[in-house]
Amino acid sequence: ELALGGEGGGECEGGDKPAAEGELSPHVWAVPYVLFASSVCFALGSGMTVKFFPLFFVNDCGLAPAQVQLIYVVVPLVMAAMSGLGTRAARCFGRAQVMCGFKTAGIALLVCMALLDSWVKRSAVGSSEHTFRVAVVAALYVVRTGLMNCTYPLEESLLMDHVPKSARARWKSLDSISVFGWCGSAALGGYLADRYSYSTTFLVTAAIQLAGTALQIPLIFITRKAESPAPRAAEGGGTTAPLHAAPAGPEAAGGGGAGSAGQ
């Protein structure tokens, strides 16, 4: 487990400390439903593009397969670093705030990748200018993948904190729906890539994932009281609720995942 709070100076307090029952929002019951609906949106959007990123780098960027795999070697390292950054940020701002912020930034980078596709194609393959442009797009992809997937532990901990222990397995079993959507949308992504371009597929994915992020925005207000900073004890040793960490999405290995894993 990763703790969202701790002792000592220099770090933000609160962020994830449960409030007293009477202080909770009357809409906390909606948290798992919101998370599930958003995970379906992310699964549909991610499934359209995750399997086609390697083809994009080979066909549009002119990279060799070995060079593409080097990108996927870096991705999990960036995801691990950003996961720690997200955990620390959640101490200061709250889990829902960090989830929405990181997702929005990741979607913006995906849009940048789509818009820069023609910019890369205008350079001659093998030239120093082309190498620089491809490096920019690859860097955007790596950071974007890290931002989109590093919030998975935060989402899981938020779900577990608002679902009774007796119902947690039932809610987790709904991931199978996301798996189905993730696989089914890949066919649509392939059609769009063949009919139009990879950049078009990226933009459609960004729109769907933006809708999923918009669904998570109410969580900021629903969980605000539950995650508001609480004063330290007289002894000075404040503690917070634990963050139940979950493994990162398999997109780091070039595969795919459901829901928040593999976006």
Short mmCIF file of C-alpha atoms in Angstrom, two decimals:
data_model
loop_
_atom_site.label_atom_id
_atom_site.label_comp_id
_atom_site.label_asym_id
_atom_site.label_seq_id
_atom_site.Cartn_x
_atom_site.Cartn_y
_atom_site.Cartn_z
CA GLU A 1 0.00 0.00 0.00
CA LEU A 2 1.03 3.55 -0.71
CA ALA A 3 0.10 6.06 1.96
CA LEU A 4 -1.50 9.28 0.80
CA GLY A 5 -0.44 11.11 3.88
CA GLY A 6 2.25 10.97 6.50
CA GLU A 7 4.22 12.62 9.20
CA GLY A 8 6.87 15.26 9.08
CA GLY A 9 7.00 18.77 7.75
CA GLY A 10 7.19 20.02 4.21
CA GLU A 11 4.32 17.92 2.82
CA CYS A 12 0.70 18.81 2.31
CA GLU A 13 -1.73 17.51 4.87
CA GLY A 14 -5.01 15.77 4.34
CA GLY A 15 -6.02 15.10 0.75
CA ASP A 16 -7.51 11.67 1.49
CA LYS A 17 -8.40 11.53 5.16
CA PRO A 18 -12.00 10.36 5.59
CA ALA A 19 -14.29 12.88 7.15
CA ALA A 20 -16.80 12.13 9.84
CA GLU A 21 -19.89 10.36 8.51
CA GLY A 22 -22.08 13.38 9.09
CA GLU A 23 -19.77 15.56 6.99
CA LEU A 24 -19.87 13.38 3.87
CA SER A 25 -21.74 14.52 0.78
CA PRO A 26 -25.18 12.92 0.40
CA HIS A 27 -24.11 11.89 -3.09
CA VAL A 28 -21.18 9.65 -2.12
CA TRP A 29 -23.26 6.67 -3.24
CA ALA A 30 -22.71 7.84 -6.82
CA VAL A 31 -18.90 7.54 -6.69
CA PRO A 32 -18.65 3.90 -7.91
CA TYR A 33 -21.22 4.54 -10.64
CA VAL A 34 -19.32 7.58 -11.88
CA LEU A 35 -16.03 5.68 -11.86
CA PHE A 36 -17.57 2.78 -13.76
CA ALA A 37 -19.15 5.02 -16.41
CA SER A 38 -15.90 6.90 -16.92
CA SER A 39 -13.91 3.66 -17.13
CA VAL A 40 -16.19 2.47 -19.94
CA CYS A 41 -15.54 5.71 -21.84
CA PHE A 42 -11.79 5.35 -21.36
CA ALA A 43 -11.92 1.72 -22.47
CA LEU A 44 -13.83 2.59 -25.63
CA GLY A 45 -11.49 5.45 -26.47
CA SER A 46 -8.27 3.64 -25.59
CA GLY A 47 -9.19 0.50 -27.49
CA MET A 48 -9.40 2.53 -30.68
CA THR A 49 -5.75 3.60 -30.59
CA VAL A 50 -3.59 1.51 -28.22
CA LYS A 51 -3.01 -1.28 -30.72
CA PHE A 52 -2.25 1.17 -33.51
CA PHE A 53 0.42 3.31 -31.86
CA PRO A 54 3.23 0.97 -33.05
CA LEU A 55 1.86 1.11 -36.60
CA PHE A 56 1.68 4.87 -36.36
CA PHE A 57 5.35 5.09 -35.42
CA VAL A 58 6.34 2.68 -38.21
CA ASN A 59 4.12 3.93 -41.05
CA ASP A 60 3.79 7.66 -40.32
CA CYS A 61 7.01 8.35 -38.44
CA GLY A 62 9.27 5.97 -40.35
CA LEU A 63 10.71 4.22 -37.30
CA ALA A 64 12.13 0.72 -37.41
CA PRO A 65 10.47 -1.95 -35.23
CA ALA A 66 13.49 -1.98 -32.90
CA GLN A 67 13.20 1.79 -32.42
CA VAL A 68 9.50 1.43 -31.62
CA GLN A 69 10.30 -1.12 -28.94
CA LEU A 70 12.78 1.28 -27.38
CA ILE A 71 9.87 3.66 -26.86
CA TYR A 72 7.98 0.93 -25.05
CA VAL A 73 10.99 0.30 -22.84
CA VAL A 74 10.86 3.90 -21.63
CA VAL A 75 7.09 4.02 -21.14
CA PRO A 76 6.86 1.88 -17.94
CA LEU A 77 9.69 3.85 -16.35
CA VAL A 78 7.85 7.10 -16.96
CA MET A 79 4.60 5.56 -15.71
CA ALA A 80 6.27 4.50 -12.47
CA ALA A 81 7.73 7.97 -11.92
CA MET A 82 4.42 9.69 -12.65
CA SER A 83 2.54 7.28 -10.41
CA GLY A 84 4.67 8.50 -7.50
CA LEU A 85 4.13 12.09 -8.60
CA GLY A 86 0.38 11.55 -8.73
CA THR A 87 0.36 10.05 -5.25
CA ARG A 88 2.24 13.03 -3.83
CA ALA A 89 -0.01 15.48 -5.67
CA ALA A 90 -3.08 13.75 -4.26
CA ARG A 91 -1.89 14.59 -0.75
CA CYS A 92 -2.12 18.26 -1.60
CA PHE A 93 -5.10 18.47 -3.92
CA GLY A 94 -7.14 15.29 -3.50
CA ARG A 95 -7.47 12.19 -5.63
CA ALA A 96 -10.31 13.34 -7.89
CA GLN A 97 -8.54 16.61 -8.66
CA VAL A 98 -5.34 14.83 -9.65
CA MET A 99 -7.22 12.25 -11.71
CA CYS A 100 -9.01 14.91 -13.75
CA GLY A 101 -5.92 17.09 -14.09
CA PHE A 102 -3.63 14.32 -15.27
CA LYS A 103 -6.24 12.92 -17.65
CA THR A 104 -6.85 16.35 -19.18
CA ALA A 105 -3.13 16.88 -19.71
CA GLY A 106 -2.78 13.42 -21.28
CA ILE A 107 -5.67 14.08 -23.66
CA ALA A 108 -4.14 17.42 -24.66
CA LEU A 109 -0.88 15.65 -25.54
CA LEU A 110 -2.77 13.11 -27.66
CA VAL A 111 -4.36 15.98 -29.58
CA CYS A 112 -0.90 17.46 -30.08
CA MET A 113 0.30 14.14 -31.50
CA ALA A 114 -2.57 14.13 -33.97
CA LEU A 115 -1.92 17.71 -35.06
CA LEU A 116 1.83 17.11 -35.45
CA ASP A 117 1.35 14.07 -37.70
CA SER A 118 1.41 16.15 -40.90
CA TRP A 119 4.38 18.14 -39.52
CA VAL A 120 6.39 14.94 -39.24
CA LYS A 121 5.40 13.76 -42.71
CA ARG A 122 6.64 16.99 -44.30
CA SER A 123 10.25 16.17 -43.39
CA ALA A 124 12.46 13.75 -45.34
CA VAL A 125 12.89 10.38 -43.66
CA GLY A 126 16.46 10.00 -42.40
CA SER A 127 17.18 13.70 -42.17
CA SER A 128 18.15 15.35 -38.91
CA GLU A 129 14.99 17.44 -39.09
CA HIS A 130 12.84 14.32 -39.39
CA THR A 131 14.67 12.70 -36.50
CA PHE A 132 14.00 15.73 -34.31
CA ARG A 133 10.31 15.83 -35.23
CA VAL A 134 9.84 12.13 -34.57
CA ALA A 135 11.61 12.52 -31.22
CA VAL A 136 9.15 15.27 -30.27
CA VAL A 137 6.15 13.09 -31.13
CA ALA A 138 7.67 10.09 -29.31
CA ALA A 139 8.28 12.21 -26.21
CA LEU A 140 4.68 13.43 -26.30
CA TYR A 141 3.50 9.82 -26.53
CA VAL A 142 5.61 8.66 -23.60
CA VAL A 143 4.48 11.49 -21.32
CA ARG A 144 0.88 11.15 -22.48
CA THR A 145 0.86 7.41 -21.73
CA GLY A 146 2.33 8.02 -18.29
CA LEU A 147 -0.26 10.66 -17.43
CA MET A 148 -3.21 8.59 -18.62
CA ASN A 149 -2.22 5.41 -16.78
CA CYS A 150 -0.58 6.64 -13.57
CA THR A 151 -3.92 7.59 -11.99
CA TYR A 152 -5.14 3.99 -11.88
CA PRO A 153 -4.11 3.47 -8.21
CA LEU A 154 -5.97 6.66 -7.27
CA GLU A 155 -9.11 5.50 -9.03
CA GLU A 156 -8.93 2.09 -7.40
CA SER A 157 -8.45 3.54 -3.92
CA LEU A 158 -11.34 5.96 -4.44
CA LEU A 159 -13.56 3.09 -5.51
CA MET A 160 -12.56 0.89 -2.57
CA ASP A 161 -13.15 3.74 -0.10
CA HIS A 162 -16.74 4.23 -1.29
CA VAL A 163 -17.83 0.63 -1.78
CA PRO A 164 -18.66 -1.77 1.10
CA LYS A 165 -16.27 -4.68 1.44
CA SER A 166 -19.08 -7.10 0.63
CA ALA A 167 -19.66 -5.39 -2.74
CA ARG A 168 -16.08 -4.78 -3.86
CA ALA A 169 -15.73 -8.04 -5.77
CA ARG A 170 -19.01 -7.36 -7.55
CA TRP A 171 -17.85 -3.90 -8.67
CA LYS A 172 -14.48 -5.24 -9.80
CA SER A 173 -16.23 -7.91 -11.88
CA LEU A 174 -17.73 -5.11 -13.99
CA ASP A 175 -14.26 -4.65 -15.48
CA SER A 176 -15.24 -7.38 -17.93
CA ILE A 177 -17.62 -4.91 -19.56
CA SER A 178 -14.72 -2.52 -20.07
CA VAL A 179 -12.67 -5.36 -21.56
CA PHE A 180 -15.42 -6.02 -24.09
CA GLY A 181 -15.65 -2.34 -25.00
CA TRP A 182 -11.86 -2.07 -25.21
CA CYS A 183 -11.66 -4.96 -27.69
CA GLY A 184 -14.74 -3.98 -29.67
CA SER A 185 -13.63 -0.40 -30.23
CA ALA A 186 -10.35 -1.62 -31.75
CA ALA A 187 -12.29 -2.64 -34.85
CA LEU A 188 -13.66 0.90 -35.17
CA GLY A 189 -10.20 2.35 -34.64
CA GLY A 190 -8.80 0.16 -37.40
CA TYR A 191 -11.55 1.24 -39.77
CA LEU A 192 -10.93 4.94 -39.08
CA ALA A 193 -7.18 4.51 -39.50
CA ASP A 194 -7.64 2.78 -42.88
CA ARG A 195 -10.42 5.06 -44.09
CA TYR A 196 -8.90 8.34 -42.91
CA SER A 197 -5.65 8.44 -40.91
CA TYR A 198 -4.10 7.62 -37.57
CA SER A 199 -4.43 11.26 -36.54
CA THR A 200 -8.19 11.09 -37.10
CA THR A 201 -8.38 8.07 -34.84
CA PHE A 202 -6.36 9.93 -32.20
CA LEU A 203 -8.77 12.87 -32.28
CA VAL A 204 -11.82 10.61 -31.92
CA THR A 205 -10.13 8.87 -29.01
CA ALA A 206 -9.35 12.22 -27.39
CA ALA A 207 -13.02 13.26 -27.68
CA ILE A 208 -14.24 10.03 -26.04
CA GLN A 209 -11.66 10.22 -23.27
CA LEU A 210 -12.53 13.87 -22.69
CA ALA A 211 -16.12 12.77 -22.11
CA GLY A 212 -14.85 10.20 -19.59
CA THR A 213 -12.86 12.89 -17.81
CA ALA A 214 -15.90 15.16 -17.72
CA LEU A 215 -17.80 12.36 -15.96
CA GLN A 216 -15.16 12.36 -13.21
CA ILE A 217 -15.40 16.11 -12.53
CA PRO A 218 -18.39 15.72 -10.13
CA LEU A 219 -16.16 13.53 -7.95
CA ILE A 220 -14.18 16.65 -7.06
CA PHE A 221 -17.25 18.11 -5.36
CA ILE A 222 -18.70 14.84 -4.04
CA THR A 223 -15.48 13.83 -2.27
CA ARG A 224 -14.33 17.34 -1.31
CA LYS A 225 -15.48 17.10 2.33
CA ALA A 226 -14.19 13.56 2.71
CA GLU A 227 -10.75 14.60 1.46
CA SER A 228 -10.48 18.07 2.98
CA PRO A 229 -7.39 18.69 5.11
CA ALA A 230 -7.87 17.84 8.76
CA PRO A 231 -5.91 19.48 11.57
CA ARG A 232 -3.03 17.52 13.03
CA ALA A 233 -3.36 15.94 16.42
CA ALA A 234 -1.94 17.75 19.40
CA GLU A 235 1.07 15.44 19.29
CA GLY A 236 1.71 16.45 15.70
CA GLY A 237 1.44 13.00 14.09
CA GLY A 238 -1.25 13.17 11.44
CA THR A 239 -2.15 10.05 9.49
CA THR A 240 -4.33 9.49 6.49
CA ALA A 241 -6.23 6.67 4.91
CA PRO A 242 -4.10 4.31 2.83
CA LEU A 243 -4.08 4.31 -0.91
CA HIS A 244 -4.63 0.84 -2.24
CA ALA A 245 -2.15 0.64 -5.08
CA ALA A 246 -2.90 -1.34 -8.21
CA PRO A 247 -0.61 -2.46 -11.00
CA ALA A 248 -0.14 -0.16 -13.94
CA GLY A 249 -1.88 -0.83 -17.22
CA PRO A 250 -0.33 -3.24 -19.71
CA GLU A 251 -0.09 -0.58 -22.41
CA ALA A 252 3.44 -0.02 -21.17
CA ALA A 253 4.37 -3.31 -22.80
CA GLY A 254 2.67 -2.42 -26.06
CA GLY A 255 -0.45 -4.42 -25.24
CA GLY A 256 -3.75 -3.16 -23.93
CA GLY A 257 -6.03 -3.09 -20.97
CA ALA A 258 -9.48 -2.25 -19.81
CA GLY A 259 -10.80 0.78 -18.14
CA SER A 260 -8.08 2.90 -16.67
CA ALA A 261 -5.39 0.31 -17.29
CA GLY A 262 -3.97 0.67 -20.74
CA GLN A 263 -5.12 4.08 -21.93
#
